[in-house]
Coordinates of C-alpha atoms and ligand atoms in Angstrom, one line a residue:
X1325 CA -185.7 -44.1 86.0
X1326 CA -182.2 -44.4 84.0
X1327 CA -181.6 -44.6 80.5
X1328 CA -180.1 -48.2 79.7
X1329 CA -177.2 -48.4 77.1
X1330 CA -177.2 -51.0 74.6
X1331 CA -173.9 -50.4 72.2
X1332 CA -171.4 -52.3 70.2
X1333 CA -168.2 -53.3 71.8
X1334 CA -166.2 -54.1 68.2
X1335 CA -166.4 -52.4 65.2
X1336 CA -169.5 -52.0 64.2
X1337 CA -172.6 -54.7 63.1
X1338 CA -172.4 -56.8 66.1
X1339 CA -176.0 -57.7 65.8
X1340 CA -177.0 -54.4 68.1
X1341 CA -180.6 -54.2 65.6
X1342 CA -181.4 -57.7 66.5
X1343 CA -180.8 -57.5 70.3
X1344 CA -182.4 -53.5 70.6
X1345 CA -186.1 -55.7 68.9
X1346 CA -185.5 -58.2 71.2
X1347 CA -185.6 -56.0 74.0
X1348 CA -188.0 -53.2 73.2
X1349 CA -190.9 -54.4 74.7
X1350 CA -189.1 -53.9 77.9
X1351 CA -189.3 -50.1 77.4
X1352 CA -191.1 -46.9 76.5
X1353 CA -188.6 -45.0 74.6
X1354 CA -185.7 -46.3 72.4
X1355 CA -183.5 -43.5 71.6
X1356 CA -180.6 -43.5 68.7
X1357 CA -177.7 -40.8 70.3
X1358 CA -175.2 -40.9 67.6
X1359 CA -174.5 -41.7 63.9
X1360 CA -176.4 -41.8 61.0
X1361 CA -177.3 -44.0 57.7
X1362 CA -173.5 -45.2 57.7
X1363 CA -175.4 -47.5 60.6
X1364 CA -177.3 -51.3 59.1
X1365 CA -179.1 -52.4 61.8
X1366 CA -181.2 -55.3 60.7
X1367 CA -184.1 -57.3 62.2
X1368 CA -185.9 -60.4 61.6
X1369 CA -189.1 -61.7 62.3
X1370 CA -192.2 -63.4 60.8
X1371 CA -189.7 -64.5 57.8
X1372 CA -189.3 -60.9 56.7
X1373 CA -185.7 -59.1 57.2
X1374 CA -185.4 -55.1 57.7
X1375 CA -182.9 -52.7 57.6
X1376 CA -183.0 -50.0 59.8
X1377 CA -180.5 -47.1 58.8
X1378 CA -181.6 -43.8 61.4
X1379 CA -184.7 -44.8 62.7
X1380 CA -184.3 -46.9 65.8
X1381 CA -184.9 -50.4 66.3
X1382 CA -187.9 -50.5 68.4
X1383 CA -190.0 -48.9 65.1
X1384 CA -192.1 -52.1 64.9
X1385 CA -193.5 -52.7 68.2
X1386 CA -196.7 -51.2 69.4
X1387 CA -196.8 -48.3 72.2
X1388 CA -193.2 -47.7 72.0
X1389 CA -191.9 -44.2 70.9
X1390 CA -188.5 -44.0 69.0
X1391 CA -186.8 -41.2 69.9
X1392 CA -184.1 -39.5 66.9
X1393 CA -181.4 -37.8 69.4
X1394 CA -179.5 -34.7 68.8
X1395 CA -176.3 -36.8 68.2
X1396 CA -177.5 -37.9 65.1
X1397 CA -176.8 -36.9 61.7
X1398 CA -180.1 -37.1 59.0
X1399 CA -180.1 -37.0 55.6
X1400 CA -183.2 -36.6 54.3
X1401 CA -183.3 -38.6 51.5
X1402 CA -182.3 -41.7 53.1
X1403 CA -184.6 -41.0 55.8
X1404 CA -187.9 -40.7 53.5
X1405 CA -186.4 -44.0 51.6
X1406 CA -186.5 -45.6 55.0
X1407 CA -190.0 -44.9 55.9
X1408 CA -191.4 -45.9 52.3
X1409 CA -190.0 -48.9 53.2
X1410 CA -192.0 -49.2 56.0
X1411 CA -195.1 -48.5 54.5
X1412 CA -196.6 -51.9 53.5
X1413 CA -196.3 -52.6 57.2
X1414 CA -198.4 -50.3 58.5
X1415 CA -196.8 -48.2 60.9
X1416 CA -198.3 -45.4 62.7
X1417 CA -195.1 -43.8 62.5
X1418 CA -196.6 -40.2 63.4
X1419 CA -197.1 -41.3 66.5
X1420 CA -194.1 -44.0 66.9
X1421 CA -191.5 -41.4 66.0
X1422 CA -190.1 -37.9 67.3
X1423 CA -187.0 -36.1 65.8
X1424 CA -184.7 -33.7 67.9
X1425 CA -184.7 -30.2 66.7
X1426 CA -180.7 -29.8 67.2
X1427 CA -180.3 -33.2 65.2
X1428 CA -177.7 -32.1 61.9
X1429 CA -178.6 -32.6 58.6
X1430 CA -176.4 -34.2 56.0
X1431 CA -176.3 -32.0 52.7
X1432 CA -176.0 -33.3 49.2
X1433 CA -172.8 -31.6 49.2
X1434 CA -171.5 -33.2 52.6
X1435 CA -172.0 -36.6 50.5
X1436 CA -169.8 -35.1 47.6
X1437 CA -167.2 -33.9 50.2
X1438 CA -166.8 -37.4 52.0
X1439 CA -166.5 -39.0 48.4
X1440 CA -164.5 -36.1 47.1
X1441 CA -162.0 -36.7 50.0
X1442 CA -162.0 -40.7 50.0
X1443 CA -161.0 -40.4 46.3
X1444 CA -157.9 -37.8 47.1
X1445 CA -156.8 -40.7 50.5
X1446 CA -156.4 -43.4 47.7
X1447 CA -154.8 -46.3 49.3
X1448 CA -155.0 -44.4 52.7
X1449 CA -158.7 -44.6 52.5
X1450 CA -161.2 -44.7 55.8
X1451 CA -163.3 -46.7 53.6
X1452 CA -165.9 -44.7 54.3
X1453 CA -170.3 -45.7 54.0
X1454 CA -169.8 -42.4 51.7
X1455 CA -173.3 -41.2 53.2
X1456 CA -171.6 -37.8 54.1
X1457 CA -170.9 -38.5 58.0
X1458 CA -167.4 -37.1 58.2
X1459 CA -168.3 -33.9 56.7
X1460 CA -171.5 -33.2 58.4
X1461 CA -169.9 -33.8 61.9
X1462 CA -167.2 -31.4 60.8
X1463 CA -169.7 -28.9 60.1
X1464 CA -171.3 -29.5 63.5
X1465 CA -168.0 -29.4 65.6
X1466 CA -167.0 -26.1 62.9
X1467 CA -170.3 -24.3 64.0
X1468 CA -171.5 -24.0 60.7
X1469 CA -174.1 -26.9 60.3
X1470 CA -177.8 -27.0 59.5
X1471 CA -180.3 -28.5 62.0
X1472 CA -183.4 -30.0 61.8
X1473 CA -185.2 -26.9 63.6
X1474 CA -183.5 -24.6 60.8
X1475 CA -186.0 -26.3 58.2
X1476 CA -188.7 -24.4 59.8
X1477 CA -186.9 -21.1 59.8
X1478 CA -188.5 -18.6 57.3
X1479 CA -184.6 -18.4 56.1
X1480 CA -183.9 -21.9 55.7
X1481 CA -183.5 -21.7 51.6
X1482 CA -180.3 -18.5 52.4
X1483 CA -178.9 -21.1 54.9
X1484 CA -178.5 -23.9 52.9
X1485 CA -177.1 -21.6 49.9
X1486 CA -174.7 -20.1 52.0
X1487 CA -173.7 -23.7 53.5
X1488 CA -173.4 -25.1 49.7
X1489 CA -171.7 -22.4 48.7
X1490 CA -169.0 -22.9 51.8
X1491 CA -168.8 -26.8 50.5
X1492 CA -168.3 -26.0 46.9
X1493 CA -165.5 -24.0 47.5
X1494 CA -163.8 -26.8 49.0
X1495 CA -164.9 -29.2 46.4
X1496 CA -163.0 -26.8 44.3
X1497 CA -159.7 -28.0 45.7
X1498 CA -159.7 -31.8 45.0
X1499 CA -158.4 -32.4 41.3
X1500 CA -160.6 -34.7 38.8
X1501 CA -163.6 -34.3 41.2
X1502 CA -166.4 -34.0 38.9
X1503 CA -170.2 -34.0 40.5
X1504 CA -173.9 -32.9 39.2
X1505 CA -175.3 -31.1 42.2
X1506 CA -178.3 -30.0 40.4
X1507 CA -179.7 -34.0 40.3
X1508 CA -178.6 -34.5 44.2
X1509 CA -180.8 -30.9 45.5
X1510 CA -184.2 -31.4 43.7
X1511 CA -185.0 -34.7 45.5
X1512 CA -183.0 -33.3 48.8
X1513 CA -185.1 -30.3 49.1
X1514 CA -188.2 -32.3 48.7
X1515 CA -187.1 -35.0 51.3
X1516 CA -186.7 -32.2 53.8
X1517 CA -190.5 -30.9 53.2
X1518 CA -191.9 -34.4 54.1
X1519 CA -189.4 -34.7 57.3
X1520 CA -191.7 -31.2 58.2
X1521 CA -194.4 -34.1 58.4
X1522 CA -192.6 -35.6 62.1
X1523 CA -192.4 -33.9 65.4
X1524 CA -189.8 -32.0 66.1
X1525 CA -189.0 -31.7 69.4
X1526 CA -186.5 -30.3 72.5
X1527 CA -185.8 -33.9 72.6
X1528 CA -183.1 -33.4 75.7
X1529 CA -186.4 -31.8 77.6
X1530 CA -188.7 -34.6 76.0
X1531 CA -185.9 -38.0 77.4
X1532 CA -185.7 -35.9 81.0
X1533 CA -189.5 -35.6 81.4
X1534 CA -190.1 -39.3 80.1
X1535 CA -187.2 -40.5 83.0
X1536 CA -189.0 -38.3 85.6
X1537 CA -192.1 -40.1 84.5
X1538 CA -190.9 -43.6 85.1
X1539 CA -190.6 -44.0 81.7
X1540 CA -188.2 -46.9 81.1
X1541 CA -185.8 -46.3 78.0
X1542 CA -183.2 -48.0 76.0
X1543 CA -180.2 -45.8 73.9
X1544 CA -179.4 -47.4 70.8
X1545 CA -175.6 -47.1 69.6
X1546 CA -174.8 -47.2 66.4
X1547 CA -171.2 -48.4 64.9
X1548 CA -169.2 -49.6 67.7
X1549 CA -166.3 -49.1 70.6
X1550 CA -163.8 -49.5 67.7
X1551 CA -165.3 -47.0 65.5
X1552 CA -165.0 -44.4 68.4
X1553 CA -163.7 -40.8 67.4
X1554 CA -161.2 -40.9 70.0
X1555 CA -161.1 -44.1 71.7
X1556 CA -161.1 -46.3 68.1
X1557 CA -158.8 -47.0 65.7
X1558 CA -158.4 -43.5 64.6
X1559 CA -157.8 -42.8 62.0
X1560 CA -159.9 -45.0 61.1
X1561 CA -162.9 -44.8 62.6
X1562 CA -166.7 -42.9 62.3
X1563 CA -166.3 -39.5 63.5
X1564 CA -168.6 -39.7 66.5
X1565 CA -168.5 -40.8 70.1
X1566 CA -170.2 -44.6 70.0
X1567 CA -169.6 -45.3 73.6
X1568 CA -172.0 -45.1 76.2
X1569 CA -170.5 -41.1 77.1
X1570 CA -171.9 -40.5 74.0
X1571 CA -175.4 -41.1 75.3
X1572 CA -174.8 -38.3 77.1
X1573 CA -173.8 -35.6 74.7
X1574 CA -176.2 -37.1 72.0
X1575 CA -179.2 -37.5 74.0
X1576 CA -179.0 -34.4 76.4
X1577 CA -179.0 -37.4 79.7
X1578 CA -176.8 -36.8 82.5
X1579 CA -173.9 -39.6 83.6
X1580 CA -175.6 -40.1 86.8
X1581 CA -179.1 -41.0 84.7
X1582 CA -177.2 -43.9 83.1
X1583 CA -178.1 -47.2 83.9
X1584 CA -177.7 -50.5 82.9
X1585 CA -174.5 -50.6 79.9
X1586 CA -175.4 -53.9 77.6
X1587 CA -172.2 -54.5 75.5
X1588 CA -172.6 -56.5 72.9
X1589 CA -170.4 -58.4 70.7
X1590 CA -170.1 -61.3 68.1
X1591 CA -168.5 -64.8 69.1
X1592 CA -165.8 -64.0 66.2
X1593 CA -164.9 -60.7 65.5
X1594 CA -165.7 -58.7 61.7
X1595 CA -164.5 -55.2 60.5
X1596 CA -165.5 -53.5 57.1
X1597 CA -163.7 -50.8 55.4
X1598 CA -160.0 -50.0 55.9
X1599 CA -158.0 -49.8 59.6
X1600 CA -156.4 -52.3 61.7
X1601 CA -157.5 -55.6 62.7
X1602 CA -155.1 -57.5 64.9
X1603 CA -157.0 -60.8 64.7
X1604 CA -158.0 -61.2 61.2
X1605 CA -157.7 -64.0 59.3
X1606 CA -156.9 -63.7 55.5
X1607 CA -157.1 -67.3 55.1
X1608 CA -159.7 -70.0 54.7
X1609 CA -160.9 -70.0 58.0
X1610 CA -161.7 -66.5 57.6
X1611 CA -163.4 -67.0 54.5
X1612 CA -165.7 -69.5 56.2
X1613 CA -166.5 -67.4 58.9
X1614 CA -167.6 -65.1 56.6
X1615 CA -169.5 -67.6 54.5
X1616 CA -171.2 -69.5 57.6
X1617 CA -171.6 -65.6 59.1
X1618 CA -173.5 -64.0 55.8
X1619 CA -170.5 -61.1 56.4
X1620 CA -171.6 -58.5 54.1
X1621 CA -172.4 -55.2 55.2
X1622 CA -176.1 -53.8 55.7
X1623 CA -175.7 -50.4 54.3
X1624 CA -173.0 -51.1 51.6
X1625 CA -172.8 -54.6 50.9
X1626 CA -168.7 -54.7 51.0
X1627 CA -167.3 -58.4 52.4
X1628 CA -167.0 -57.6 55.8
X1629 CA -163.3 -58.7 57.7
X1630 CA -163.2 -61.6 59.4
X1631 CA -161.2 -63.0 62.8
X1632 CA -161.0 -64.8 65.8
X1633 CA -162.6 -63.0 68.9
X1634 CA -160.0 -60.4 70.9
X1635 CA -159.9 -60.2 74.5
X1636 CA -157.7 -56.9 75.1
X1637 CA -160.0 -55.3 72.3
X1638 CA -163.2 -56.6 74.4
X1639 CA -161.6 -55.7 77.6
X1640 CA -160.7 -52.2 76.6
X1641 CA -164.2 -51.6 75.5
X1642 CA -165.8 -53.1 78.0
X1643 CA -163.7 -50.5 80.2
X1644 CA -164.5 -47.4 78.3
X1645 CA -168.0 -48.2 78.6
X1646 CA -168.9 -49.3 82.0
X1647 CA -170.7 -52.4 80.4
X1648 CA -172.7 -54.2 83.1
X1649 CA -174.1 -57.1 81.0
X1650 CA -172.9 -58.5 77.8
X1651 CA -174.6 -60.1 74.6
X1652 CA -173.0 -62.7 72.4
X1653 CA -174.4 -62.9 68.9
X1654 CA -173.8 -65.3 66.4
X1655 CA -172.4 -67.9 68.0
X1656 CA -174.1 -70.8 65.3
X1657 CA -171.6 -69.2 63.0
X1658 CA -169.1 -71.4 64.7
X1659 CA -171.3 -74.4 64.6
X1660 CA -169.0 -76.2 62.3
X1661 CA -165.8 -75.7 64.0
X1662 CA -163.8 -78.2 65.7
X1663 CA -161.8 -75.7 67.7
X1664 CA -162.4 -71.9 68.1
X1665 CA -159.6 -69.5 68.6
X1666 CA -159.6 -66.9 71.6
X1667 CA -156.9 -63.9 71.2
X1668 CA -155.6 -63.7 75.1
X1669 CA -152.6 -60.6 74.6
X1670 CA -150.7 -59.4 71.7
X1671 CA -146.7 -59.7 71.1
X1672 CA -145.0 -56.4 69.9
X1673 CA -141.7 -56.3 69.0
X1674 CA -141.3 -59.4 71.4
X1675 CA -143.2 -57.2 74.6
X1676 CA -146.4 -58.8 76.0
X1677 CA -149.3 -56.4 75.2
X1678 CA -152.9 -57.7 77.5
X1679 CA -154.4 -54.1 76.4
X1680 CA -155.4 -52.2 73.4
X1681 CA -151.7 -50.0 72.8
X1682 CA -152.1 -46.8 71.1
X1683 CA -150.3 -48.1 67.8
X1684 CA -151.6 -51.0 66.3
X1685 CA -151.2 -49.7 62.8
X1686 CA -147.2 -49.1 62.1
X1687 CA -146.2 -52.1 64.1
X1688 CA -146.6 -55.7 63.8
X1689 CA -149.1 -57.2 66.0
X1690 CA -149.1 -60.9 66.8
X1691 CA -152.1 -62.1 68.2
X1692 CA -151.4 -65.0 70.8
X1693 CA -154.5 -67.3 70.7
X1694 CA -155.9 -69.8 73.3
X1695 CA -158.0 -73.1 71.5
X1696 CA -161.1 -73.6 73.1
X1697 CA -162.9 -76.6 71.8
X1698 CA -165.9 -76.0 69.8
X1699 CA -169.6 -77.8 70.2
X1700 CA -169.7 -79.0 67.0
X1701 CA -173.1 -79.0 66.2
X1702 CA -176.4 -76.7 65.4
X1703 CA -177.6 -74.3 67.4
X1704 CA -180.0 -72.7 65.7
X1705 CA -183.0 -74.7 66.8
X1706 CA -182.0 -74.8 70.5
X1707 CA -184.9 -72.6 72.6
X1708 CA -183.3 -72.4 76.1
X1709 CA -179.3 -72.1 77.1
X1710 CA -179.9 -75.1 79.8
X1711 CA -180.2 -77.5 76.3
X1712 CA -176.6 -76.2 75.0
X1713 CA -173.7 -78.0 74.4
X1714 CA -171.6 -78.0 77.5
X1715 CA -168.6 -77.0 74.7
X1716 CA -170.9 -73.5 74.3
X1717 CA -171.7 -73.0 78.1
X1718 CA -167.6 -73.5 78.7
X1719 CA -167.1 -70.7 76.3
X1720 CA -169.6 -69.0 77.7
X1721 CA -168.3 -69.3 81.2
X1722 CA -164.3 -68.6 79.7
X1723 CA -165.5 -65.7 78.2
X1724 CA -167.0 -64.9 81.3
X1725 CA -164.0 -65.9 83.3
X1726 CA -161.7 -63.3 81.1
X1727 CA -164.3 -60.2 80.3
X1728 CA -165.3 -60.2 84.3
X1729 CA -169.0 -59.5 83.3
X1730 CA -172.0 -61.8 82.7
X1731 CA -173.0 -62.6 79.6
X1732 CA -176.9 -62.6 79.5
X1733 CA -177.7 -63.4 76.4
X1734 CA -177.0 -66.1 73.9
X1735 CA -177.7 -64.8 70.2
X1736 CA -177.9 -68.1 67.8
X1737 CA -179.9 -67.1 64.9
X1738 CA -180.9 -63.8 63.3
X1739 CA -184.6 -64.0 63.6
X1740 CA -186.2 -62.5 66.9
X1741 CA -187.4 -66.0 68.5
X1742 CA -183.3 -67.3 68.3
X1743 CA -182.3 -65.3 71.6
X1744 CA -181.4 -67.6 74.5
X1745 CA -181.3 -66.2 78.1
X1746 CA -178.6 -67.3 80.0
X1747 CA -180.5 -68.4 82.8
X1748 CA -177.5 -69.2 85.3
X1749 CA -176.8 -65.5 85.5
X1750 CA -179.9 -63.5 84.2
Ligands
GDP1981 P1 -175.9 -54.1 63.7 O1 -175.4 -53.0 62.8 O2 -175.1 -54.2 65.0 O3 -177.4 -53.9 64.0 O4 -175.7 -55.5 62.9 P2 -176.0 -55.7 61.4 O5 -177.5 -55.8 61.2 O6 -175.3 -54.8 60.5 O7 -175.3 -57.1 61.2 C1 -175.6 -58.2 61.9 C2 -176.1 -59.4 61.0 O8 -176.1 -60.6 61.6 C3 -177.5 -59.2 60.4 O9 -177.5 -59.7 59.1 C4 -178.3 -60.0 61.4 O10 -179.6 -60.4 60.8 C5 -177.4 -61.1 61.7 N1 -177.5 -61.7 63.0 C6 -177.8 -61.1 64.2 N2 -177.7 -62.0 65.2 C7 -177.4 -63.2 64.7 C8 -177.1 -64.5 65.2 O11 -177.1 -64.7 66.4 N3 -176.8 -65.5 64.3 C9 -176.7 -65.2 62.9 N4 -176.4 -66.2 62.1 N5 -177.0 -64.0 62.4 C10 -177.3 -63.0 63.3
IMO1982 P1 -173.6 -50.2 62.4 O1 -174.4 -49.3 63.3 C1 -169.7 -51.2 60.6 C2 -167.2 -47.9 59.3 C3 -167.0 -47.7 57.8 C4 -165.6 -47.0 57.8 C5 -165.7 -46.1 59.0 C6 -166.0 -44.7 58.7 O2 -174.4 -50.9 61.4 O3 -172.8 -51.1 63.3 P2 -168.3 -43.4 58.1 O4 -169.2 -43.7 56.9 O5 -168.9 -43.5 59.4 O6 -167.4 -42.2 57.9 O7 -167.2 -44.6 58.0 O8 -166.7 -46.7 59.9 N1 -168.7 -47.9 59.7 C7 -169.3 -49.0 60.1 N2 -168.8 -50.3 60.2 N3 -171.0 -50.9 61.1 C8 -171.4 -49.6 61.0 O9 -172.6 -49.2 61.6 C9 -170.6 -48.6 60.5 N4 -170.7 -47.3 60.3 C10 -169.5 -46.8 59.8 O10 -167.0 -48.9 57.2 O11 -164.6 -48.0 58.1
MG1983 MG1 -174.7 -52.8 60.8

C-alpha cells in the first residue's frame, strides 16, 4: 500500500482537520509529518468543536492509530494540555497514539527565542504562533536539538542544561528581553515525564511495516503550500517543508510509496500573520468574508486575512505537490454573494504574471479577477452535490476547468455530516 497525502494548498487553516475526520475511517494510520502546535486543526461533530494542535486528526475514531512523525516538533506542555482536553471523551489514547523517537522537542527557551526575536523584527515581523517553531527547527537543522528518545537517556537532565545554556547565551543578545525561565521549566520538565507515558517508537520502521502490511494510511500536513520553507512566501513562512516531499523526510516514506496527493483549499483565500497576499481585500467585502467565514485563528485567535481565491497561487501548489484530487471547503461562506471574484494572472509593472514570481513582496501586484456568478443561497443544509445550485457546480466545474484536477469534495459546513461528494467525478 501507499501513503495518501492530504495537505493545504494556501496558507495555512484550509479546513485540513475537518476533511483528515472525514476521511479517517478510510484508513489504519494517520500520520502528522511536519509542524507543530503553531498548527489549529479543528473538528466538529455531535455539536461539540475540538482543536487539535500535534496530535492528528483521526484521534477520535475507533481502531485507527495516530502516528506523531519525526518531522514534528513537540512541546510538551502543549502536548499534555491537549490530551487533558481529551479526557472527558474517553480516549484510549495509549493505544490510539505512537510518538517517533527522532521527533524534536520544543524547549521553554526555544519559545523565549522565537518571542525574543519577533520582538527585535518589529514591523518586519513573521507574525509568528510564538510556540517556539523557528528555533527548535534551527536546532534540528544546527545538530544540536533534543529528541524525544533523549528523554529516556540516563543523561537527559546534562542535555537539556547544556541546550539552555546554548539558548540563554543568545537571549543575552536581544536588548529589553526580559523572561522568568524558572516558572516556564518546572511544568516543562514535568510535561516531558508524562510524554514517558506514550510509545515511543522507530516510527520510519513502524509506517514501512504497516504499508507492507496493507495497512492503508493517510499523512496529515499541517500549515500549508504557502507556509513552505522554501517554496512559500519566505520570508515569511513556517520553517518546515509542508508539501507533500515533506512526507517524505518527516515520515521516513519513500517518493515511490506516495500515493494519492488530496490538496485542499478554501473557496476564498485567508492568511494570518504578516507576508504577502496578492488577493486580499482590506475592504468591506473582506470584512464579510471574514465575518460569514468565523476567520479567527485556531491556535492564536488573531483576525485571519481575507481575499478572493488565486489561481497562479493554487496552480503553483498544486504543481509542487503532485495533487491528484482536490477539496473545496467553505464554500457557504459565499452563500450571500451576488458575484464571487476569481484571480486568473497578476500585472507587474504592466507584464502579465499566470504563475507564482519569486517577488511578490517589493513590487506591486495587481490581481486581475474574473466574476463568476454566485448561487445566492444556503448551502449548509444541502446533503448531496446533485441538489446544488447549478451557480456552485459552474464554479465547481471553472475551478475544475483552470486547476486541471477534480475536485472531489464539496466542504459546506464545519461539522463532519456537511461534506458533499462530488459524485460526477468521485
Ligand atoms: P486547518 O488548520 O486546516 O485544520 O483549519 P482550521 O481548523 O484552522 O480552520 C478551519 C475553520 O473552518 C475551522 O473553524 C473549521 O471548523 C471551519 N470549517 C471547516 N470546513 C468548513 C466549511 O466547509 N464551512 C464552514 N463554514 N466552516 C468550515
Ligand atoms: P494550520 O496547520 C495558518 C503562520 C503564522 C506565521 C508563520 C510562521 O492550522 O493550518 P510559526 O509559528 O510557524 O513560526 O509561524 O506561519 N502559521 C500558520 N498559519 N495555519 C497554521 O497552521 C499556521 N502555522 C503557522 O501565522 O505567519
Ligand atoms: Mg488551523
Amino acid at each position: 500500500m501507499k501513503v495518501d497525502v492530504l495537505l493545504g494548498l494556501q496558507w495555512g487553516d484550509e479546513g485540513k482537520g475537518k476533511i483528515v475526520d472525514v476521511l479517517t475511517p478510510q484508513y489504519d494510520i494517520i500520520a502528522r509529518f511536519q509542524g507543530g502546535p503553531n498548527a489549529g486543526h479543528t473538528l466538529e461533530f455531535e455539536g461539540i468543536k475540538h482543536v487539535l494542535h500535534t496530535i492528528p486528526s483521526g484521534i477520535f475514531r475507533d481502531g485507527v492509530i495516530n502516528l506523531i512523525g519525526n518531522g514534528v516538533v513537540i512541546d510538551p506542555v502543549i502536548f499534555q494540555q491537549e490530551l487533558d482536553k481529551l479526557a472527558p471523551y474517553n480516549l484510549d489514547i495509549k493505544s490510539r497514539l505512537v510518538i517517533s523517537k527522532k521527533a524534536h522537542l520544543i524547549l521553554p527557551t526555544h519559545r523565549l527565542l522565537d518571542a525574543a526575536s519577533e520582538a527585535a523584527k518589529g514591523k518586519d515581523k513573521i507574525g509568528s504562533t510564538l510556540k517556539g517553531i523557528g528555533p527548535t527547527y534551527m536546532d534540528k537543522t544546527g545538530r544540536n536539538g533534543l529528541r524525544v528518545g533523549d528523554i529516556y537517556s540516563p543523561n537527559f537532565k546534562e542535555k537539556y542544561t547544556s541546550l539552555v545554556n546554548k539558548h540563554k547565551n543568545i537571549l543575552n543578545h536581544f536588548d529589553d528581553f526580559e523572561y522568568n525561565l524558572g516558572e516556564l521549566e518546572g511544568p516543562w520538565l514535568a510535561a516531558v515525564e508524562k510524554l514517558k507515558e506514550l510509545p515511543a517508537i522507530d516510527s520510519e520502521q513502524y509506517i514501512n511495516d504497516a504499508m507492507k502490511n496493507g495497512k492503508k494510511i493517510l499523512a496529515e500536513g499541517a500549515q500549508g503550500t504557502m507556509l513552505d520553507i522554501d517554496f512559500g512566501t519566505y520570508p515569511f513562512v513556517t520553517s518546515s517543508n509542508t508539501v507533500t516531499a515533506g512526507t517524505c523526510t518527516g515520515l521516513g516514506v519513500a517518493p515511490t510509496k506516495i500515493g494519492d496527493v488530496i490538496g485542499i483549499f478554501k473557496a476564498y483565500c485567508t492568511r494570518v500573520g504578516s507576508g504577502p497576499f496578492p488577493t486580499e481585500l482590506e475592504d468591506e467585502v473582506g470584512e464579510e468574508i471574514r465575518k460569514s467565514g468565523s476567520e479567527f485563528g485556531a491556535t492564536t485567535g488573531r483576525p485571519r486575512r481575507c481575499g478572493w481565491i488565486d489561481l497562479p497561487q493554487l496552480k503553483y501548489a498544486i504543481m509542487i505537490n503532485g495533487v491528484t484530487k482536490l477539496s473545496m471547503m467553505k464554500a457557504d461562506v459565499l452563500d450571500g454573494f451576488d458575484t464571487i471574484k476569481a484571480c486568473t494572472h497578476y500585472l507587474i509593472d504592466g507584464e502579465r504574471y499566470d504563475y507564482f514570481p519569486y517577488d511578490v513582496s517589493d513590487v506591486e501586484v495587481v490581481p486581475v479577477y474574473e466574476e463568476i456568478e454566485g448561487w445566492n443561497s444556503d448551502l449548509t443544509t444541502l446533503s448531496s452535490y446533485n441538489d446544488a445550485p447549478a451557480a456552485l457546480k459552474n464554479y465547481v466545474e471553472y475551478l475544475e476547468r483552470n486547476l486541471e484536477v477534480p475536485i472531489t469534495v464539496v466542504s459546506v459546513g464545519p461539522d463532519r455530516s456537511q461534506t458533499l461528494n462530488n459524485k460526477v467525478l468521485a
